[in-house]
Amino acid sequence: MKKVILTILALAVVAVVATAALAKGPGRGPGYGPCSRGEFGGFAGVELTADQKAKLAQMRDSRFKEIEPLREKMFTKRDEVRKLWLEPNPDQGKIAAAQKEMRGMRDEMQDKMTAFRLESLKVLTPEQKEKMKSFSSRRGFGPAKGKGPGMMGGNAPCFGDGPGPRGRR
């Protein structure tokens, strides 16, 4: 009888420890890497001048302030959709309309990001753009592909996207 109780107690302790260890577990969040707060890490493989870095940082800050209200609206709408799904009888029309509105906000944010990227490319010299092309041409499918430097891939620093909807809450 004592062995059974000790075995059950040991299993309970292991379960508690495992639960505590996994509670923080993998997942998305703000993180602490170079992109955790939306810093512009630069273009992979391209040396930027101090003026270029300053200009890109100013552009990033401006873009972030511009999309912040849109992000807040999107978070609010996401919470509304969650509540709609939790109703006893979810209304398909309301859910579809809310999701369509969220897609519109996402598209608007993507358009602003595209404009930012295009504008940031104007800061580079022709030589820097050419150097970027040589790095990005190495990316592709297959073994060890897609891990090298490029404008946004692999080991490249963040492009200034900042914490997205998944990294916020």
mmCIF file of C-alpha atoms in Angstrom:
data_model
loop_
_atom_site.group_PDB
_atom_site.id
_atom_site.type_symbol
_atom_site.label_atom_id
_atom_site.label_comp_id
_atom_site.label_asym_id
_atom_site.label_seq_id
_atom_site.Cartn_x
_atom_site.Cartn_y
_atom_site.Cartn_z
ATOM 1 C CA MET A 1 0.000 0.000 0.000
ATOM 2 C CA LYS A 2 2.858 2.368 0.854
ATOM 3 C CA LYS A 3 4.458 1.732 -2.568
ATOM 4 C CA VAL A 4 1.216 2.637 -4.340
ATOM 5 C CA ILE A 5 0.858 5.873 -2.367
ATOM 6 C CA LEU A 6 4.523 6.799 -2.936
ATOM 7 C CA THR A 7 4.185 6.061 -6.667
ATOM 8 C CA ILE A 8 1.063 8.213 -6.946
ATOM 9 C CA LEU A 9 2.738 10.996 -4.971
ATOM 10 C CA ALA A 10 5.838 10.821 -7.196
ATOM 11 C CA LEU A 11 3.676 10.981 -10.342
ATOM 12 C CA ALA A 12 1.810 13.973 -8.935
ATOM 13 C CA VAL A 13 5.086 15.797 -8.233
ATOM 14 C CA VAL A 14 6.339 15.041 -11.762
ATOM 15 C CA ALA A 15 3.040 16.298 -13.225
ATOM 16 C CA VAL A 16 3.232 19.545 -11.241
ATOM 17 C CA VAL A 17 6.850 20.164 -12.250
ATOM 18 C CA ALA A 18 6.137 19.341 -15.894
ATOM 19 C CA THR A 19 3.116 21.627 -15.931
ATOM 20 C CA ALA A 20 5.120 24.499 -14.479
ATOM 21 C CA ALA A 21 7.953 23.916 -16.953
ATOM 22 C CA LEU A 22 5.614 23.858 -19.949
ATOM 23 C CA ALA A 23 3.417 26.728 -18.817
ATOM 24 C CA LYS A 24 5.783 29.248 -20.375
ATOM 25 C CA GLY A 25 6.321 26.883 -23.335
ATOM 26 C CA PRO A 26 6.884 27.760 -26.961
ATOM 27 C CA GLY A 27 4.699 30.325 -28.596
ATOM 28 C CA ARG A 28 4.648 33.784 -30.006
ATOM 29 C CA GLY A 29 5.349 36.861 -28.042
ATOM 30 C CA PRO A 30 7.317 40.064 -28.123
ATOM 31 C CA GLY A 31 10.619 38.216 -27.674
ATOM 32 C CA TYR A 32 13.970 39.785 -27.051
ATOM 33 C CA GLY A 33 15.688 39.480 -30.412
ATOM 34 C CA PRO A 34 16.702 42.346 -32.692
ATOM 35 C CA CYS A 35 13.107 42.736 -33.867
ATOM 36 C CA SER A 36 11.383 42.599 -30.507
ATOM 37 C CA ARG A 37 10.421 46.265 -30.550
ATOM 38 C CA GLY A 38 10.403 46.806 -34.287
ATOM 39 C CA GLU A 39 13.910 48.181 -34.638
ATOM 40 C CA PHE A 40 15.173 48.471 -38.154
ATOM 41 C CA GLY A 41 18.057 46.053 -38.201
ATOM 42 C CA GLY A 42 19.126 47.056 -41.689
ATOM 43 C CA PHE A 43 19.503 45.171 -44.892
ATOM 44 C CA ALA A 44 21.384 41.896 -44.625
ATOM 45 C CA GLY A 45 24.840 42.063 -46.133
ATOM 46 C CA VAL A 46 24.628 45.805 -46.789
ATOM 47 C CA GLU A 47 26.636 48.286 -44.785
ATOM 48 C CA LEU A 48 24.508 51.343 -44.064
ATOM 49 C CA THR A 49 25.920 54.753 -43.295
ATOM 50 C CA ALA A 50 24.947 56.528 -40.088
ATOM 51 C CA ASP A 51 22.749 58.897 -42.128
ATOM 52 C CA GLN A 52 20.991 55.987 -43.819
ATOM 53 C CA LYS A 53 20.393 54.280 -40.485
ATOM 54 C CA ALA A 54 19.006 57.500 -38.997
ATOM 55 C CA LYS A 55 16.731 58.108 -41.988
ATOM 56 C CA LEU A 56 15.437 54.537 -41.931
ATOM 57 C CA ALA A 57 14.841 54.702 -38.167
ATOM 58 C CA GLN A 58 12.891 57.950 -38.592
ATOM 59 C CA MET A 59 10.845 56.372 -41.409
ATOM 60 C CA ARG A 60 10.164 53.296 -39.269
ATOM 61 C CA ASP A 61 9.017 55.385 -36.303
ATOM 62 C CA SER A 62 6.749 57.430 -38.537
ATOM 63 C CA ARG A 63 5.224 54.319 -40.093
ATOM 64 C CA PHE A 64 4.707 52.724 -36.690
ATOM 65 C CA LYS A 65 2.834 55.802 -35.432
ATOM 66 C CA GLU A 66 0.771 55.778 -38.614
ATOM 67 C CA ILE A 67 -0.388 52.179 -38.265
ATOM 68 C CA GLU A 68 -0.806 52.113 -34.475
ATOM 69 C CA PRO A 69 -4.492 53.210 -34.544
ATOM 70 C CA LEU A 70 -5.188 50.594 -37.206
ATOM 71 C CA ARG A 71 -3.502 47.912 -35.114
ATOM 72 C CA GLU A 72 -5.607 48.898 -32.098
ATOM 73 C CA LYS A 73 -8.785 48.649 -34.184
ATOM 74 C CA MET A 74 -7.688 45.243 -35.381
ATOM 75 C CA PHE A 75 -7.076 44.002 -31.819
ATOM 76 C CA THR A 76 -10.518 45.240 -30.809
ATOM 77 C CA LYS A 77 -12.148 43.566 -33.805
ATOM 78 C CA ARG A 78 -10.271 40.322 -33.058
ATOM 79 C CA ASP A 79 -11.708 40.356 -29.528
ATOM 80 C CA GLU A 80 -15.188 40.964 -30.942
ATOM 81 C CA VAL A 81 -14.825 37.949 -33.259
ATOM 82 C CA ARG A 82 -13.748 35.781 -30.336
ATOM 83 C CA LYS A 83 -16.842 36.854 -28.389
ATOM 84 C CA LEU A 84 -19.064 36.136 -31.396
ATOM 85 C CA TRP A 85 -17.675 32.612 -31.600
ATOM 86 C CA LEU A 86 -18.314 32.061 -27.877
ATOM 87 C CA GLU A 87 -22.016 32.898 -28.095
ATOM 88 C CA PRO A 88 -24.408 29.955 -27.557
ATOM 89 C CA ASN A 89 -25.616 30.245 -31.164
ATOM 90 C CA PRO A 90 -22.888 31.996 -33.192
ATOM 91 C CA ASP A 91 -24.288 34.205 -35.948
ATOM 92 C CA GLN A 92 -22.527 33.279 -39.180
ATOM 93 C CA GLY A 93 -23.357 36.624 -40.796
ATOM 94 C CA LYS A 94 -21.896 38.686 -37.962
ATOM 95 C CA ILE A 95 -18.755 36.533 -37.826
ATOM 96 C CA ALA A 96 -18.252 36.722 -41.593
ATOM 97 C CA ALA A 97 -18.743 40.501 -41.589
ATOM 98 C CA ALA A 98 -16.287 40.994 -38.721
ATOM 99 C CA GLN A 99 -13.701 38.748 -40.385
ATOM 100 C CA LYS A 100 -14.130 40.620 -43.662
ATOM 101 C CA GLU A 101 -13.533 43.896 -41.816
ATOM 102 C CA MET A 102 -10.375 42.432 -40.240
ATOM 103 C CA ARG A 103 -9.122 41.331 -43.677
ATOM 104 C CA GLY A 104 -9.623 44.884 -44.904
ATOM 105 C CA MET A 105 -7.577 46.229 -41.995
ATOM 106 C CA ARG A 106 -4.865 43.628 -42.635
ATOM 107 C CA ASP A 107 -4.777 44.598 -46.313
ATOM 108 C CA GLU A 108 -4.468 48.257 -45.376
ATOM 109 C CA MET A 109 -1.586 47.479 -43.015
ATOM 110 C CA GLN A 110 0.097 45.398 -45.723
ATOM 111 C CA ASP A 111 -0.271 48.264 -48.212
ATOM 112 C CA LYS A 112 1.372 50.617 -45.723
ATOM 113 C CA MET A 113 4.187 48.111 -45.179
ATOM 114 C CA THR A 114 4.736 47.787 -48.916
ATOM 115 C CA ALA A 115 4.907 51.578 -49.239
ATOM 116 C CA PHE A 116 7.409 51.696 -46.370
ATOM 117 C CA ARG A 117 9.599 49.044 -47.969
ATOM 118 C CA LEU A 118 9.565 50.773 -51.329
ATOM 119 C CA GLU A 119 10.370 54.093 -49.678
ATOM 120 C CA SER A 120 13.182 52.552 -47.653
ATOM 121 C CA LEU A 121 14.785 51.171 -50.813
ATOM 122 C CA LYS A 122 15.149 54.748 -52.046
ATOM 123 C CA VAL A 123 17.584 55.364 -49.189
ATOM 124 C CA LEU A 124 20.063 52.830 -50.608
ATOM 125 C CA THR A 125 22.720 53.631 -53.176
ATOM 126 C CA PRO A 126 22.733 51.705 -56.481
ATOM 127 C CA GLU A 127 25.765 49.752 -55.234
ATOM 128 C CA GLN A 128 23.951 48.743 -52.052
ATOM 129 C CA LYS A 129 20.906 47.641 -54.064
ATOM 130 C CA GLU A 130 23.140 45.554 -56.319
ATOM 131 C CA LYS A 131 24.786 43.956 -53.288
ATOM 132 C CA MET A 132 21.338 43.121 -51.904
ATOM 133 C CA LYS A 133 20.394 41.410 -55.178
ATOM 134 C CA SER A 134 23.437 39.173 -54.987
ATOM 135 C CA PHE A 135 22.420 38.003 -51.517
ATOM 136 C CA SER A 136 18.748 37.517 -52.296
ATOM 137 C CA SER A 137 19.502 35.476 -55.427
ATOM 138 C CA ARG A 138 20.921 32.708 -53.215
ATOM 139 C CA ARG A 139 17.601 32.033 -51.555
ATOM 140 C CA GLY A 140 15.261 29.349 -52.764
ATOM 141 C CA PHE A 141 13.996 25.849 -52.166
ATOM 142 C CA GLY A 142 16.092 22.817 -51.421
ATOM 143 C CA PRO A 143 18.614 21.813 -48.792
ATOM 144 C CA ALA A 144 20.011 24.767 -46.850
ATOM 145 C CA LYS A 145 18.208 27.245 -49.082
ATOM 146 C CA GLY A 146 16.350 30.220 -47.715
ATOM 147 C CA LYS A 147 18.622 30.544 -44.702
ATOM 148 C CA GLY A 148 21.111 33.003 -46.098
ATOM 149 C CA PRO A 149 20.981 36.763 -45.941
ATOM 150 C CA GLY A 150 18.467 38.609 -48.000
ATOM 151 C CA MET A 151 16.178 41.566 -47.692
ATOM 152 C CA MET A 152 13.907 39.768 -45.274
ATOM 153 C CA GLY A 153 14.880 36.121 -45.049
ATOM 154 C CA GLY A 154 17.032 33.826 -43.042
ATOM 155 C CA ASN A 155 19.515 35.512 -40.773
ATOM 156 C CA ALA A 156 18.576 38.972 -41.945
ATOM 157 C CA PRO A 157 17.674 41.449 -39.228
ATOM 158 C CA CYS A 158 14.095 42.558 -39.052
ATOM 159 C CA PHE A 159 12.744 44.951 -41.618
ATOM 160 C CA GLY A 160 10.969 47.124 -39.110
ATOM 161 C CA ASP A 161 7.649 45.314 -38.999
ATOM 162 C CA GLY A 162 7.556 45.691 -35.238
ATOM 163 C CA PRO A 163 5.441 43.579 -32.964
ATOM 164 C CA GLY A 164 2.436 42.359 -34.872
ATOM 165 C CA PRO A 165 -0.953 41.327 -33.599
ATOM 166 C CA ARG A 166 0.414 37.996 -32.391
ATOM 167 C CA GLY A 167 3.228 39.588 -30.428
ATOM 168 C CA ARG A 168 1.071 42.041 -28.563
ATOM 169 C CA ARG A 169 -1.104 40.059 -26.189
#
